[in-house]
Coordinates of C-alpha atoms in Angstrom, one line a residue:
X1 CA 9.8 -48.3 80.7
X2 CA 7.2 -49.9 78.4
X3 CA 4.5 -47.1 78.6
X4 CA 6.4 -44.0 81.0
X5 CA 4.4 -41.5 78.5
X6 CA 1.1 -43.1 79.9
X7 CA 1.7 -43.7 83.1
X8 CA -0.5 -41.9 85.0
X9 CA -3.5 -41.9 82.2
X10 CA -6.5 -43.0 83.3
X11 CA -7.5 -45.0 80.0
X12 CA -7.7 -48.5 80.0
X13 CA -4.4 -51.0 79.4
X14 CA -5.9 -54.2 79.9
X15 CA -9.3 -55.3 80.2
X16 CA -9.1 -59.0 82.0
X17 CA -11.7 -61.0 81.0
X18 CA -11.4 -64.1 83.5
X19 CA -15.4 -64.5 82.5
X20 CA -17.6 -63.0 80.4
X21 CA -19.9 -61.4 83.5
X22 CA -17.2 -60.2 85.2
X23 CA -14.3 -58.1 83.0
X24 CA -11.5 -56.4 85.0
X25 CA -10.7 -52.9 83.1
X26 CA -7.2 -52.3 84.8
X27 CA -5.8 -48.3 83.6
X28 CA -1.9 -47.4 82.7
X29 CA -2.1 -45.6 85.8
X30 CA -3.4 -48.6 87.6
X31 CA -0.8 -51.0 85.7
X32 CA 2.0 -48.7 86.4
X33 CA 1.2 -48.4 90.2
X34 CA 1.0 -52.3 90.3
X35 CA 4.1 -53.2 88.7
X36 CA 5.4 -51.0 90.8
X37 CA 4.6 -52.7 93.8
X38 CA 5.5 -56.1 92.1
X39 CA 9.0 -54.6 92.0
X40 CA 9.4 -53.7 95.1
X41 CA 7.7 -57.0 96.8
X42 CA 10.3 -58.3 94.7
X43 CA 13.4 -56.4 96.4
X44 CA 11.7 -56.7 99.3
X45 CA 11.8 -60.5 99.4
X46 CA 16.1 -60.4 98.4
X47 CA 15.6 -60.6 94.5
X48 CA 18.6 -58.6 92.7
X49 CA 19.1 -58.2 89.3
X50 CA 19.9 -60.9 87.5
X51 CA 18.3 -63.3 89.6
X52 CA 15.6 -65.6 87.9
X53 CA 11.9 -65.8 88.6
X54 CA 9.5 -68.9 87.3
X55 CA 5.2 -67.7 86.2
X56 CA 3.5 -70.7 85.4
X57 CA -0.1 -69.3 84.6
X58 CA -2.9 -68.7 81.9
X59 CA -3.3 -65.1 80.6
X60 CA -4.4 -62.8 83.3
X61 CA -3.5 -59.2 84.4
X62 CA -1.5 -60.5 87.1
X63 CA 0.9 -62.2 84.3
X64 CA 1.5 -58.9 82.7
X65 CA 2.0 -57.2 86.4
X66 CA 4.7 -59.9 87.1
X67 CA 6.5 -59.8 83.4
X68 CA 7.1 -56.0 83.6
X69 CA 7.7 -55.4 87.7
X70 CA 10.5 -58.0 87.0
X71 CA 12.1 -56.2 84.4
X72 CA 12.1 -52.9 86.1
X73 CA 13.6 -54.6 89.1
X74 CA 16.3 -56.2 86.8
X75 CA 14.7 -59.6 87.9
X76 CA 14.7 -62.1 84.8
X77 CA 11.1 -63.8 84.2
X78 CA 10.8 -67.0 83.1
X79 CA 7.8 -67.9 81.7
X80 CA 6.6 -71.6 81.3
X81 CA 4.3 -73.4 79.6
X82 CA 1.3 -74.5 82.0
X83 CA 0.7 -77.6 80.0
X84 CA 3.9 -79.0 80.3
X85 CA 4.9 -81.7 82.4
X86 CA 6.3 -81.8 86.3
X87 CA 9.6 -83.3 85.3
X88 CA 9.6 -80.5 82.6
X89 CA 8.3 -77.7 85.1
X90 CA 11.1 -79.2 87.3
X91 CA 13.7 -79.0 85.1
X92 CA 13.2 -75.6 83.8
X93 CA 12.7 -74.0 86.9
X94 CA 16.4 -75.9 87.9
X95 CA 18.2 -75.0 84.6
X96 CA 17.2 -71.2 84.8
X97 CA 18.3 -71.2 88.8
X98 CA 14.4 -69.5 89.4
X99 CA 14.5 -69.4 93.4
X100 CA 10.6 -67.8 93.4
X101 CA 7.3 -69.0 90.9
X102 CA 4.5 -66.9 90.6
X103 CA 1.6 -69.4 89.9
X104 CA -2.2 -70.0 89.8
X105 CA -3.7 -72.9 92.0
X106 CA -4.3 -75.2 89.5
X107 CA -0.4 -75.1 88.5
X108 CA 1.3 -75.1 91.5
X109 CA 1.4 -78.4 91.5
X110 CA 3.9 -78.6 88.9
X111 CA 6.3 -77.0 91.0
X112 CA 9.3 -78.7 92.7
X113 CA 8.8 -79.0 96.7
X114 CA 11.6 -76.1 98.0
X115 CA 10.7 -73.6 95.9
X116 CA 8.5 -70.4 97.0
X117 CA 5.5 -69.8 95.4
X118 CA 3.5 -66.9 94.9
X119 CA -0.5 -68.3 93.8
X120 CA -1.7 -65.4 91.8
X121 CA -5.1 -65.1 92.5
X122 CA -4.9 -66.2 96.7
X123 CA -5.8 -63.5 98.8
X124 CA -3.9 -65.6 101.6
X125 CA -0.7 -64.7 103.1
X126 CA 1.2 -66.6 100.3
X127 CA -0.8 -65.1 97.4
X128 CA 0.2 -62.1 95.1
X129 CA -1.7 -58.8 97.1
X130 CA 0.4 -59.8 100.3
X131 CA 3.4 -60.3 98.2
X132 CA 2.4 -56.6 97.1
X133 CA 4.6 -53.5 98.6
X134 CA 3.0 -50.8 97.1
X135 CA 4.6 -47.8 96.5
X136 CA 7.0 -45.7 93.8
X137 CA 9.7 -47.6 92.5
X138 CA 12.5 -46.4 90.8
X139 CA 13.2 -48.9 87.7
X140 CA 17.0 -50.4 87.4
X141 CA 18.7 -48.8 84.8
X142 CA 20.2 -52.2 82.5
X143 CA 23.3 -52.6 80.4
X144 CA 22.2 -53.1 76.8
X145 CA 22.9 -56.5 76.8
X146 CA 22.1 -57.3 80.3
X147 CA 19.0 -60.2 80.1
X148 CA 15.0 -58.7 79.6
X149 CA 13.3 -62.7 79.8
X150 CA 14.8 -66.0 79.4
X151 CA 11.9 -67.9 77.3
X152 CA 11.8 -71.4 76.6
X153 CA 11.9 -73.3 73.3
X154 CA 11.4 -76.7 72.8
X155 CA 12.1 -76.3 69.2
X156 CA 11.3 -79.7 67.2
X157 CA 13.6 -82.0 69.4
X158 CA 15.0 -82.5 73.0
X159 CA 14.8 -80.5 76.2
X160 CA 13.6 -76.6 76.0
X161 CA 16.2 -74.4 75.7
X162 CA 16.9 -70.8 77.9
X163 CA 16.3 -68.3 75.3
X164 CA 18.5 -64.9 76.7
X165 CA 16.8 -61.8 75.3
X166 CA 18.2 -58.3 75.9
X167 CA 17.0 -55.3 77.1
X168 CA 18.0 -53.5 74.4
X169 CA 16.5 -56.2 71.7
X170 CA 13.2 -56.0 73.8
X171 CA 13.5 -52.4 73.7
X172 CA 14.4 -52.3 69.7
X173 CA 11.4 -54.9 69.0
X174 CA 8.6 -53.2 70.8
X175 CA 9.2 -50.1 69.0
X176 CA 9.8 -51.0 65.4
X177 CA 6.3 -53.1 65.6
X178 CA 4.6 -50.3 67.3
X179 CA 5.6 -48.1 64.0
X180 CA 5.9 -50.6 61.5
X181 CA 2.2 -51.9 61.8
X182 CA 0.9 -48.1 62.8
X183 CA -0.5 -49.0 65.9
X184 CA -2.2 -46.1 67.7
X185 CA -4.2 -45.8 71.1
X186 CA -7.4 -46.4 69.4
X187 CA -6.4 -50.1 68.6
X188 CA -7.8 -52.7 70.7
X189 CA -5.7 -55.8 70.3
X190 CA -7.3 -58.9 71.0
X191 CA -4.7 -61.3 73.2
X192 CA -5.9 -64.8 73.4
X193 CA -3.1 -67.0 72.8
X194 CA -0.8 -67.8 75.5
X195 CA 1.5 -65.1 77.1
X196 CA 4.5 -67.7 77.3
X197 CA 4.6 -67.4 73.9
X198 CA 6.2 -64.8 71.6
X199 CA 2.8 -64.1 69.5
X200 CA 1.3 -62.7 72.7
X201 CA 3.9 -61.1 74.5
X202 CA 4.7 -59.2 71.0
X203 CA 1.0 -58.1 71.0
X204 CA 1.2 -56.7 74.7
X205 CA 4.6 -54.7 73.7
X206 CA 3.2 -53.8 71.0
X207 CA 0.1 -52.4 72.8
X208 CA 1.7 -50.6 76.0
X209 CA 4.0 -49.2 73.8
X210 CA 1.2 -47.2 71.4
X211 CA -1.0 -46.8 74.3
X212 CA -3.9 -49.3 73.0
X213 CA -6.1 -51.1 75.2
X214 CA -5.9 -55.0 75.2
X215 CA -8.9 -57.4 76.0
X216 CA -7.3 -60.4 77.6
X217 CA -8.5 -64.0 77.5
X218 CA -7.3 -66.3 79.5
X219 CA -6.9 -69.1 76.8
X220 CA -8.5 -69.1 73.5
X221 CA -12.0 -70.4 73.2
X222 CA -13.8 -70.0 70.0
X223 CA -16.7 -68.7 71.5
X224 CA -15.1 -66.1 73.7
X225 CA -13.0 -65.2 71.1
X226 CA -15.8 -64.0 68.7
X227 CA -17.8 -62.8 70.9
X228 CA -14.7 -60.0 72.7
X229 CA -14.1 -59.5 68.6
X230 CA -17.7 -57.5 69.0
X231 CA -18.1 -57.1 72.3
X232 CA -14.7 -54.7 72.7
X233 CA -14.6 -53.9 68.5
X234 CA -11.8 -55.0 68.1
X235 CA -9.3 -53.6 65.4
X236 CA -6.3 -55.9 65.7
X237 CA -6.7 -59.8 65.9
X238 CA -4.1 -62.4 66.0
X239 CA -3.0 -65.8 66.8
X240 CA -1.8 -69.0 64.9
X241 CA -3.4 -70.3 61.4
X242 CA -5.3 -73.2 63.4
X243 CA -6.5 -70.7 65.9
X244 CA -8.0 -68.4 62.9
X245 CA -9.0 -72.0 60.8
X246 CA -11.1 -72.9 64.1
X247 CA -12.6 -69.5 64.0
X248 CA -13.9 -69.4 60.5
X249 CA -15.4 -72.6 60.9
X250 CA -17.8 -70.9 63.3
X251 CA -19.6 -69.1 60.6
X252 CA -23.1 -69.4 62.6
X253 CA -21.3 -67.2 65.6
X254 CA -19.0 -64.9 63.1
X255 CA -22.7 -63.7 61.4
X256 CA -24.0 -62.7 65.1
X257 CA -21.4 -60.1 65.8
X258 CA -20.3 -56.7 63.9
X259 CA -16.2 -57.5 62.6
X260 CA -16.3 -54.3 60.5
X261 CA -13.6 -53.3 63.7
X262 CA -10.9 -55.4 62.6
X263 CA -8.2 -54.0 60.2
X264 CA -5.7 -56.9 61.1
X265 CA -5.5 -60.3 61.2
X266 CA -2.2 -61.6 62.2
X267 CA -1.4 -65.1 61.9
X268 CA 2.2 -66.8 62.9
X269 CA 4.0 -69.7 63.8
X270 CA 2.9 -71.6 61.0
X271 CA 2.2 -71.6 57.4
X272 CA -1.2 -70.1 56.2
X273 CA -3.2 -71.4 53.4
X274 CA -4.4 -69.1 50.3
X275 CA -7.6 -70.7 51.4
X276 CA -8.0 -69.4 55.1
X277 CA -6.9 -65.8 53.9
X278 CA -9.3 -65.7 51.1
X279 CA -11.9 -66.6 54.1
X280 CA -10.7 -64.3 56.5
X281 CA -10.7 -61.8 53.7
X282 CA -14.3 -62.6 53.3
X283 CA -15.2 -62.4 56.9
X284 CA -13.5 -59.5 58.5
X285 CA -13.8 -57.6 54.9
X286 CA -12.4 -54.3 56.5
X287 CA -9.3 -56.5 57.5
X288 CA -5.7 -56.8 56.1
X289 CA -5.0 -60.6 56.6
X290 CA -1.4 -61.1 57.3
X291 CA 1.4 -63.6 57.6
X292 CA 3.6 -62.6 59.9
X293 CA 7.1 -64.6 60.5
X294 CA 8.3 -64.8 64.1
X295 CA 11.1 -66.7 66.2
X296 CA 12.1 -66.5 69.8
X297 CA 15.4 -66.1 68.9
X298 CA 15.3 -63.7 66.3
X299 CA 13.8 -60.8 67.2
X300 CA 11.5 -62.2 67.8
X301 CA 9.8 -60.6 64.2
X302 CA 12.4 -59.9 61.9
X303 CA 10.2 -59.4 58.7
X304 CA 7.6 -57.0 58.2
X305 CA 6.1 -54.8 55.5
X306 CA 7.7 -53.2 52.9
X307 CA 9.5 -50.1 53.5
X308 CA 8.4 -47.7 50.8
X309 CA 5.1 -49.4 51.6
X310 CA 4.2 -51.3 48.2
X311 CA 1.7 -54.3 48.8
X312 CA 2.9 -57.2 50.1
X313 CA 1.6 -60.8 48.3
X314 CA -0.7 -62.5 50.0
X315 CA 1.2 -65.6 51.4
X316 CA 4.7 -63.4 51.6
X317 CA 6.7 -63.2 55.3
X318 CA 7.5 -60.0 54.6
X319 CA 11.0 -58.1 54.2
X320 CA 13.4 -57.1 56.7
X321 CA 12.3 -54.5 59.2
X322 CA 14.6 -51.5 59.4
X323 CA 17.4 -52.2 61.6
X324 CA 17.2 -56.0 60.3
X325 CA 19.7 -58.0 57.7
X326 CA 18.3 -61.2 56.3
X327 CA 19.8 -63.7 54.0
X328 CA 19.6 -67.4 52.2
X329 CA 22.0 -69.6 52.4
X330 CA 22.8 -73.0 51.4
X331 CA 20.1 -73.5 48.7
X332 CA 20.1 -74.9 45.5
X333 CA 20.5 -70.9 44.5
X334 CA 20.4 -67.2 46.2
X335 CA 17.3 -66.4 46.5
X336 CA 15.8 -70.2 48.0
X337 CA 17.9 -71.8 51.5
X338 CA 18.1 -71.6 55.5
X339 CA 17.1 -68.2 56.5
X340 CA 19.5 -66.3 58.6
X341 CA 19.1 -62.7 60.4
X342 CA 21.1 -59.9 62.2
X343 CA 19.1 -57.4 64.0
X344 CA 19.1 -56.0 67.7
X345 CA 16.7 -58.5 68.8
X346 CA 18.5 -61.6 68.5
X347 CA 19.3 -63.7 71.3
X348 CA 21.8 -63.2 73.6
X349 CA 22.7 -67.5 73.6
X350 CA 21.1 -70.4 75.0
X351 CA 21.7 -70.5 78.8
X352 CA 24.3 -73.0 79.5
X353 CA 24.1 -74.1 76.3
X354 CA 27.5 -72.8 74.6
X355 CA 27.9 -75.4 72.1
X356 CA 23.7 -74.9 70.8
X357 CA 25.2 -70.9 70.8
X358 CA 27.8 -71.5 68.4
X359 CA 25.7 -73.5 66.1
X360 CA 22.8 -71.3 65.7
X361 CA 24.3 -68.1 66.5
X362 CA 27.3 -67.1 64.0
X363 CA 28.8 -63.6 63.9
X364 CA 25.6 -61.9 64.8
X365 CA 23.5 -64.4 62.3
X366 CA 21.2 -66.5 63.7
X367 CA 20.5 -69.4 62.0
X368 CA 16.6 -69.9 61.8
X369 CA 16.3 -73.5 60.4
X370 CA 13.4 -72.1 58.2
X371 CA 14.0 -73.2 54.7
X372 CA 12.6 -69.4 52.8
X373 CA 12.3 -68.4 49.2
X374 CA 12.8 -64.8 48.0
X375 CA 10.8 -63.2 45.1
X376 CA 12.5 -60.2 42.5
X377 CA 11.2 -57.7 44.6
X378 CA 12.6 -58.8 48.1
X379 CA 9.7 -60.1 49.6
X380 CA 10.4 -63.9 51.5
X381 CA 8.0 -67.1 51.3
X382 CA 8.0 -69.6 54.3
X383 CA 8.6 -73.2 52.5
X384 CA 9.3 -74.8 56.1
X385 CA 11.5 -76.2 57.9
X386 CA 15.2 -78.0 57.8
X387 CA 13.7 -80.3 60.7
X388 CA 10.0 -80.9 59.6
X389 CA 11.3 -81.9 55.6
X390 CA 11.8 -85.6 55.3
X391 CA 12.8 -88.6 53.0
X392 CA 10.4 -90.7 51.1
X393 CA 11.7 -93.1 48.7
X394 CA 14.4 -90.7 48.3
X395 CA 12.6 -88.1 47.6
X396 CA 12.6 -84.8 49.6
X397 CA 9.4 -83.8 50.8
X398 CA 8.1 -80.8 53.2
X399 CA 4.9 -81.5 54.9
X400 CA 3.8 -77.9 54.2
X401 CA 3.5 -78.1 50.5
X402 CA 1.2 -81.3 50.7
X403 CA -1.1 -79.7 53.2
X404 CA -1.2 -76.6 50.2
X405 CA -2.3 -79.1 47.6
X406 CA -5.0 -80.7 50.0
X407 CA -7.0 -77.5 50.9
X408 CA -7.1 -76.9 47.3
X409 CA -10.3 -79.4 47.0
X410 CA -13.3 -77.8 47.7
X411 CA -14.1 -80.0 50.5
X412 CA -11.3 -79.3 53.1
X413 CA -11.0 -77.0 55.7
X414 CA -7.7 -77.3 57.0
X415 CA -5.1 -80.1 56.9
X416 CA -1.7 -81.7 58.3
X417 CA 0.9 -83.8 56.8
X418 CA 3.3 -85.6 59.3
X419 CA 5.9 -88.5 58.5
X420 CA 5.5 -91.7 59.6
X421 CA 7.8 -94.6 59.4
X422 CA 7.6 -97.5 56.5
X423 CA 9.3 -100.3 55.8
X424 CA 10.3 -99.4 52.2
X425 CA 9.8 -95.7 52.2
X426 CA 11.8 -94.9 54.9
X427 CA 8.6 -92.4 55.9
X428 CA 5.2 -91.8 54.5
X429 CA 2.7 -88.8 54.6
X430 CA -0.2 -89.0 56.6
X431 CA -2.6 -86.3 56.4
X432 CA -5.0 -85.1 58.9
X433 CA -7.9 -83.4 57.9
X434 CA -11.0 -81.1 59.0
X435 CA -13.8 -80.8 56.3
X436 CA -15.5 -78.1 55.4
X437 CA -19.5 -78.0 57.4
X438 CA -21.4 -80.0 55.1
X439 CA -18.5 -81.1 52.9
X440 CA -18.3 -85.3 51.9
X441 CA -15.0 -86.6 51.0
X442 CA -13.5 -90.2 51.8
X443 CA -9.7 -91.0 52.2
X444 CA -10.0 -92.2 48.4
X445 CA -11.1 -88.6 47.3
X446 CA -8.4 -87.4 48.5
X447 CA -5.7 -89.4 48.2
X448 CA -7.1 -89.3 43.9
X449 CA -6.7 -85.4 44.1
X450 CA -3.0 -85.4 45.9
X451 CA -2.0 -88.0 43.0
X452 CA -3.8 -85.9 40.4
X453 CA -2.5 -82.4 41.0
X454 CA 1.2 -83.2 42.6
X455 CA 4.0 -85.7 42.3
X456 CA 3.2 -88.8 43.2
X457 CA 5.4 -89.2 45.9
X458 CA 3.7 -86.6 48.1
X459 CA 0.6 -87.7 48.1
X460 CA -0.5 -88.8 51.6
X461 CA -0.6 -92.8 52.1
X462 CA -3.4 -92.6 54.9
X463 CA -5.9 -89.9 55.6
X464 CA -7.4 -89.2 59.0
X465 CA -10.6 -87.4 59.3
X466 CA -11.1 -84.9 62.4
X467 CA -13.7 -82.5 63.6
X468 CA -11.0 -80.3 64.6
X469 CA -7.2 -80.9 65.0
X470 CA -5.8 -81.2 68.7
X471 CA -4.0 -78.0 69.9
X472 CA -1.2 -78.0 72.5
X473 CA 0.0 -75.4 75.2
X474 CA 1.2 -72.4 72.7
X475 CA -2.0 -73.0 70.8
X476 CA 0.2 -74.8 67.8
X477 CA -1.4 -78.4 66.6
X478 CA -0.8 -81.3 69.1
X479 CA 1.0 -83.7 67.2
X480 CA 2.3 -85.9 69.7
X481 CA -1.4 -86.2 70.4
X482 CA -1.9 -87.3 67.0
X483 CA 0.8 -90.1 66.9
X484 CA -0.6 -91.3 69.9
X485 CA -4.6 -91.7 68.2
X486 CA -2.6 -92.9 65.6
X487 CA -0.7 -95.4 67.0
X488 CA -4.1 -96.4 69.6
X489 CA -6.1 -96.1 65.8
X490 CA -8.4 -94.6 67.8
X491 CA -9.6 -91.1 66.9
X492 CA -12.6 -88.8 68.3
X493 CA -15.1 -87.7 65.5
X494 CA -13.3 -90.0 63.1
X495 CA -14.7 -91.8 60.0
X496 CA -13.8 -92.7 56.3
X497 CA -15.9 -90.1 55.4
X498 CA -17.9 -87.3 56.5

């Protein structure tokens, strides 16, 4: 069980914060008593282990209550993206064979006539307190490989895929991040990003499992999220580059709260520029800003610090966590290619995907599709990835070593590079850029600097001005949204120059 030792403490888990008036401290003892009854409201209603439930829902305690009565039921969650489509909903909740969906009001519409639903949040006779049978429970005991939580990931292309996670990877993870990033019960992690997605499910395992207390958002907001950082003092923040780009931009709110808290700033799912993590550096000065490389199906965080404990290089991934191999293969030499790792946590297979299983998962390797580096000392480098890199005039080019050379000019804040088709190219780099507050620059500027300080090849043939870049359900940059302004050539807070 995630936190047995604190089970019937008294200290805070998780403090909700559905508002900022009206916080919901909820205590391990509380927790424990409520997924408890979760589990046995789930028995109660014919769930057996191995059958499949659907929460469609923004952060709240309620998600958490869900995710963890499941599992000591033997149930298998599924969590889903809120901001995806019906048809996507549908499917999902078809391919997983879910037969009950724990969900708020304002997504239960997504959900497929025929299928129960639970609204979290409804004090009615369908909502989650009358689902409740409170009581003791005594947790299933699972096989090792028997299924924790079947996530799903979209990946770059096609239809989401059924991720199967073990209880024994689960139980490997939660532990090794626990010890590896010495988290203790005086941490407060801050959890803002979505908990569908690996980044904040890591962060509540992590948490339980060391006994820290974790303020709970129920999306990010800039505004909320700075002012929880002093509010609850928080010691451990973390979340995607753009999240952490969008908060530095808020410089007037950043110098209103104390952030001498924070120790660590985690940032994942993307690449992060030298420029944000001097910044960060600058603004949470007690802080160790860190890069941290994570995938569903690997772990889902297979690389961490060093292990005699010598500094890791700013931009660096990390190296293998104990229990973890890692390799490069198929580069131009050993220490650049596809990264591939073996460790406990590594998916099970795709559900009813056999022929996805075979390709990505080979003896015991997964197959990431992140193109890595690796310096003399064994530390990796995120370069990107096999499906992002494309062809422009023959040459190879990855979008994440143009957006490098762009937030090198003074001016920019944050940028993204993204193909786009052209008749003699093949495909082209367009970048999309936030300034810097007060910072001029035209497309020209730009454009001039790319062709100055990198091959010519990469530098970007249009350049798109933006008061902040779109973000999408798991908090990563919406870049459907931007082919579509694109496409429209119509963009909010646009102009040639700012």
């Amino acid at each position: 069980m995630l936190f047995a030792e604190r089970a019937k403490s008294s200290r805070t888990a998780i403090t909700d914060l559905p508002s900022t008036e009206q916080p919901r401290p909820v205590s391990f003892r509380e927790l424990d008593a409520a997924c408890d009854a979760c589990a046995r409201g789930l028995v109660r209603s014919g769930l057996r282990p191995g059958d499949r439930l659907g929460i469609l829902s923004l952060n709240r305690v309620e998600f958490v209550v869900v995710l963890l009565g499941a599992m000591r039921a033997g149930v298998v969650p599924v969590p889903i993206n809120v901001k995806l489509s019906a048809d996507t909903v549908s499917y999902i909740l078809s391919d997983s064979s879910a037969c009950l969906v724990f969900a708020e009001c304002e997504s239960k519409r997504l959900v497929p006539s025929g299928v129960r639903v639970v609204e979290l949040g409804s004090s009615g006779s369908n909502g989650f307190e009358a689902f409740l049978d409170n009581g003791p429970f005594h947790a299933v005991e699972p096989d090792p490989d028997s299924v924790a939580i079947q996530c799903y990931t979209s990946g770059s292309t096609g239809r989401p895929k059924g991720v199967l996670l073990t209880h024994y990877g689960q139980n490997w993870s939660r532990r090794i991040l626990a010890h590896t990033r010495g988290t203790t019960e005086r941490d407060v992690i801050l959890v803002a990003a979505p908990l569908y997605h690996k980044n904040a499910l890591n962060a509540i395992k992590q948490g339980l499992t060391a006994g820290a207390t974790l303020p709970l958002l129920p999306q990010f907001s800039v505004e909320r999220y700075i002012e929880a950082i002093g509010r609850y003092q928080c010691t451990v923040i973390s979340g995607v580059p753009t999240m952490m780009a969008m908060v530095i931009a808020r410089k007037d709110l950043l110098k209103k709260i104390d952030t001498s808290s924070v120790r660590t700033v985690m940032m994942g799912s993307a690449k992060s520029s030298p420029q944000l993590l001097r910044e960060l550096q600058e603004y949470f000065p007690n802080a160790e800003p860190l890069v941290v490389y994570g995938v569903t199906e690997g772990g889902p965080v297979p690389l961490g610090p060093h292990p005699e404990g010598n500094p890791r290089p700013p931009e660096s991934i990390g190296m293998p966590y104990p229990g973890t191999e890692a390799n490069l293969v198929g580069g131009s030499n050993p220490n650049e290619g596809e990264l591939v790792v073996k460790n406990p946590g590594v998916l099970l297979g795709y559900h009813n995907l056999p022929a996805e299983t075979a390709n990505r998962l080979r003896d015991g390797w997964y197959y990431t599709g992140d193109i890595c580096r690796r310096d003399e000392e064994g530390f990796y480098y995120f370069v990107g990835r096999n499906d992002d890199m494309f062809v422009c005039g023959g040459e190879n080019i990855f979008p994440v070593e143009v957006e490098t050379l762009l937030e090198r000019h003074p001016a920019v804040h944050q940028a993204l590079v993204m193909p786009f088709d052209h008749e003699m190219k093949g495909q082209v780099p367009y970048a999309f850029v936030v300034l810097r507050a007060g910072a001029r620059a035209t497309e020209e500027d730009l454009k001039q600097f790319a062709l100055a300080n990198g091959p010519a090849y990469q530098h970007p043939r249009r350049v798109f001005f933006l008061q902040q870049l779109p973000l999408a359900g798991t908090n990563k940059i919406d870049k459907e949204r931007l082919r579509e302004w694109v496409a429209k050539g119509s963009f909010p807070e646009t102009s040639d120059e700012r």
